[in-house]
Amino acid sequence: MSAACGTREGAVRVLIVDDEPELAELLSWAAVEAGWQPFLARDGHSALALARGCAPHAVVLDWMLPDLDGLRVLRTLRYENAKLPVLMLTARDALEHRLDGLSAGADDYVTKPFSVEEVMLRLRGLLRRTGAETAEGESVRVLGDLVLAEKTRQVRRGGESIALTAKEFDLLCFLMSHPRQVLSKAQILNHVWSSSFESEGNLVEVYVYSLRGKIDKGRAPMIHTVRGAGYVIRAASQGR
């Protein structure tokens, strides 16, 4: 499977790694029903390539794969992204095997045969723990590793919580509702401050500067200035 993938803007991305086609398709269908965007890999090398290309929010990983075993894939995933939630699937139910998986970095463990409902419940729990998925009824925006929950007004990037003022949050929410779209100062003023006075344009500059200091500090930048036009937010991995 190719590492190239089309990610759906705002979707929670789940990488499913299993060489059993029927099981992989069943889990994929369940992920779609949950509102997530699934990506399927049949072997370890494809799984690592997809993980690097699509930046999943969580991984469902089978222990037994035709090339690399699940533990080797898990260790590589954990080395490249220490906070990526990984749910292991295995037919081995001995205690030492469970301990091997957990010590290698698995966040949770499901033994075959299992119900798809159980896997989805465990996976949803892991996604909520990182902020990519929240309680029912919550409206969540996801852009790359940036997650914004409108109801609880919580923001996380790379799994880390970011404290914002009320207006910083409103500004970020407006930007994230129009990813990759250049928004003028006038548009931002009208939406965030309900004002159309161009003389207040410096207000936008001040808040964008402050927001960048919290969202982008020490990380690849997501909020960009388009000289003479306005501001745009895009996932850090995307080109201008």
Coordinates of C-alpha atoms in Angstrom, one line a residue, residues 30-220:
A30 CA -16.8 0.6 12.1
A31 CA -14.3 3.5 12.1
V32 CA -16.3 5.2 9.3
E33 CA -19.5 4.7 11.3
A34 CA -17.8 6.3 14.2
G35 CA -17.1 9.4 12.1
W36 CA -13.3 8.7 11.8
Q37 CA -11.2 8.4 8.7
P38 CA -9.5 4.9 8.5
F39 CA -6.3 4.0 6.7
L40 CA -5.5 0.3 6.1
A41 CA -2.1 -1.4 6.0
R42 CA -1.6 -5.1 5.5
D43 CA 2.0 -5.3 6.7
G44 CA 4.5 -3.6 9.0
H45 CA 6.4 -1.7 6.3
S46 CA 3.2 -0.2 4.8
A47 CA 2.0 0.7 8.3
L48 CA 5.1 2.7 9.1
A49 CA 5.0 4.4 5.7
L50 CA 1.3 5.4 6.2
A51 CA 1.9 6.5 9.7
R52 CA 4.6 8.9 8.5
G53 CA 2.5 10.2 5.6
C54 CA -0.9 10.5 7.2
A55 CA -0.1 11.4 10.9
P56 CA -2.8 9.2 12.4
H57 CA -4.4 10.1 15.8
A58 CA -4.4 6.4 16.8
V59 CA -3.3 3.0 15.6
V60 CA -4.9 -0.4 15.8
L61 CA -2.0 -2.8 15.4
D62 CA -2.1 -6.6 14.9
W63 CA 0.8 -8.5 16.6
M64 CA 1.3 -11.1 13.8
L65 CA 2.2 -9.5 10.5
P66 CA 3.8 -11.1 7.4
D67 CA 7.0 -9.0 7.4
L68 CA 7.7 -7.1 10.6
D69 CA 6.0 -8.4 13.7
G70 CA 3.7 -6.0 15.6
L71 CA 6.2 -5.4 18.4
R72 CA 8.9 -4.1 16.0
V73 CA 6.3 -1.8 14.3
L74 CA 5.1 -0.6 17.8
R75 CA 8.7 0.2 18.9
T76 CA 9.3 2.2 15.7
L77 CA 6.0 4.1 16.0
R78 CA 6.7 4.9 19.7
Y79 CA 10.2 6.1 18.8
E80 CA 8.9 8.4 16.1
N81 CA 5.9 9.6 18.1
A82 CA 6.0 8.9 21.8
K83 CA 2.4 10.1 22.4
L84 CA 0.6 8.2 19.5
P85 CA -2.1 5.9 21.1
V86 CA -1.6 2.3 20.0
L87 CA -4.1 -0.5 20.6
M88 CA -2.6 -4.0 20.1
L89 CA -4.6 -6.9 18.7
T90 CA -3.3 -10.5 19.2
A91 CA -4.4 -14.1 19.4
R92 CA -1.9 -14.6 22.3
D93 CA -3.5 -14.3 25.7
A94 CA -0.6 -15.5 27.9
L95 CA 0.4 -12.9 30.6
E96 CA 3.9 -12.7 29.3
H97 CA 2.7 -11.7 25.8
R98 CA 0.5 -9.0 27.3
L99 CA 3.4 -7.7 29.3
D100 CA 5.7 -7.7 26.2
G101 CA 3.2 -5.6 24.3
L102 CA 2.7 -3.1 27.2
S103 CA 6.4 -2.8 27.9
A104 CA 7.0 -2.1 24.2
G105 CA 4.7 0.9 24.5
A106 CA 1.1 -0.4 23.7
D107 CA -1.6 1.7 25.4
D108 CA -4.1 -1.0 25.4
Y109 CA -4.5 -4.7 24.4
V110 CA -7.4 -6.7 23.0
T111 CA -7.2 -10.5 22.6
K112 CA -8.7 -12.3 19.6
P113 CA -11.5 -13.3 19.1
F114 CA -13.0 -10.0 20.1
S115 CA -16.1 -7.9 19.3
V116 CA -15.7 -4.9 17.1
E117 CA -17.7 -3.0 19.7
E118 CA -15.0 -3.7 22.3
V119 CA -12.3 -2.5 19.9
M120 CA -14.2 0.7 19.1
L121 CA -14.8 1.4 22.8
R122 CA -11.2 0.9 23.7
L123 CA -10.1 3.1 20.8
R124 CA -12.5 5.8 21.6
G125 CA -11.1 5.9 25.2
L126 CA -7.6 6.3 23.9
L127 CA -8.6 9.1 21.5
R128 CA -10.4 10.9 24.3
R129 CA -7.4 10.7 26.5
T130 CA -5.3 12.6 23.9
G131 CA -8.1 15.0 23.1
A132 CA -8.7 13.9 19.5
E133 CA -12.1 12.5 20.4
T134 CA -14.4 13.9 23.1
A135 CA -17.7 13.1 24.8
E136 CA -20.8 12.7 22.7
G137 CA -22.2 16.0 21.5
E138 CA -18.9 17.8 21.6
S139 CA -17.8 19.7 18.4
V140 CA -14.2 19.1 17.7
R141 CA -11.9 20.6 15.0
V142 CA -8.7 18.7 14.1
L143 CA -5.9 20.1 11.9
G144 CA -2.7 18.1 11.9
D145 CA -1.7 17.7 15.5
L146 CA -3.9 20.6 16.6
V147 CA -7.2 19.7 18.3
L148 CA -9.9 22.3 19.4
A149 CA -13.0 21.3 21.4
E150 CA -15.6 24.0 21.1
K151 CA -17.9 22.9 23.9
T152 CA -15.3 22.6 26.6
R153 CA -13.1 25.3 24.9
Q154 CA -10.0 23.1 25.2
V155 CA -7.0 23.2 22.8
R156 CA -4.3 20.6 22.5
R157 CA -1.3 20.4 20.1
G158 CA 0.7 17.2 20.0
G159 CA -1.3 15.9 22.9
E160 CA -0.2 18.9 25.1
S161 CA -2.9 21.2 26.6
I162 CA -2.6 24.9 25.6
A163 CA -4.3 27.6 27.7
L164 CA -5.9 30.4 25.7
T165 CA -7.8 33.5 26.6
A166 CA -11.5 33.7 25.4
K167 CA -10.6 35.9 22.4
E168 CA -7.6 33.8 21.5
F169 CA -9.8 30.8 21.5
D170 CA -12.4 32.5 19.3
L171 CA -9.7 33.6 16.9
L172 CA -8.3 30.1 16.6
C173 CA -11.7 28.6 16.2
F174 CA -12.4 31.0 13.3
L175 CA -9.1 30.2 11.6
M176 CA -9.6 26.4 12.1
S177 CA -13.1 26.7 10.6
H178 CA -11.4 27.9 7.4
P179 CA -8.2 25.8 7.0
R180 CA -5.8 26.8 4.2
Q181 CA -8.1 29.8 3.5
V182 CA -6.6 33.3 3.7
L183 CA -8.7 35.5 6.0
S184 CA -8.5 39.2 5.9
K185 CA -8.3 41.4 9.0
A186 CA -11.7 42.7 8.1
Q187 CA -13.2 39.2 8.1
I188 CA -11.5 38.4 11.4
L189 CA -12.7 41.6 13.0
N190 CA -16.2 41.1 11.8
H191 CA -16.4 37.5 13.1
V192 CA -14.4 37.5 16.3
W193 CA -15.1 41.1 17.5
S194 CA -18.3 41.9 15.6
S195 CA -16.6 45.0 14.4
S196 CA -16.0 46.4 10.9
F197 CA -13.7 49.3 11.8
E198 CA -10.5 48.9 9.9
S199 CA -8.8 51.2 12.4
E200 CA -8.9 48.3 14.8
G201 CA -6.8 46.2 12.5
N202 CA -3.9 46.3 14.9
L203 CA -6.1 44.4 17.4
V204 CA -6.0 41.4 15.0
E205 CA -2.2 41.7 14.7
V206 CA -1.8 41.7 18.5
Y207 CA -4.0 38.7 19.0
V208 CA -2.5 36.7 16.1
Y209 CA 1.0 37.4 17.6
S210 CA -0.2 36.2 21.0
L211 CA -1.9 33.1 19.6
R212 CA 1.2 32.2 17.6
G213 CA 3.3 32.4 20.8
K214 CA 1.1 29.7 22.3
I215 CA 0.3 27.5 19.3
D216 CA 3.5 27.6 17.4
K217 CA 6.1 28.2 20.0
G218 CA 8.8 25.5 19.8
R219 CA 6.9 23.7 17.0
A220 CA 6.6 23.9 13.3

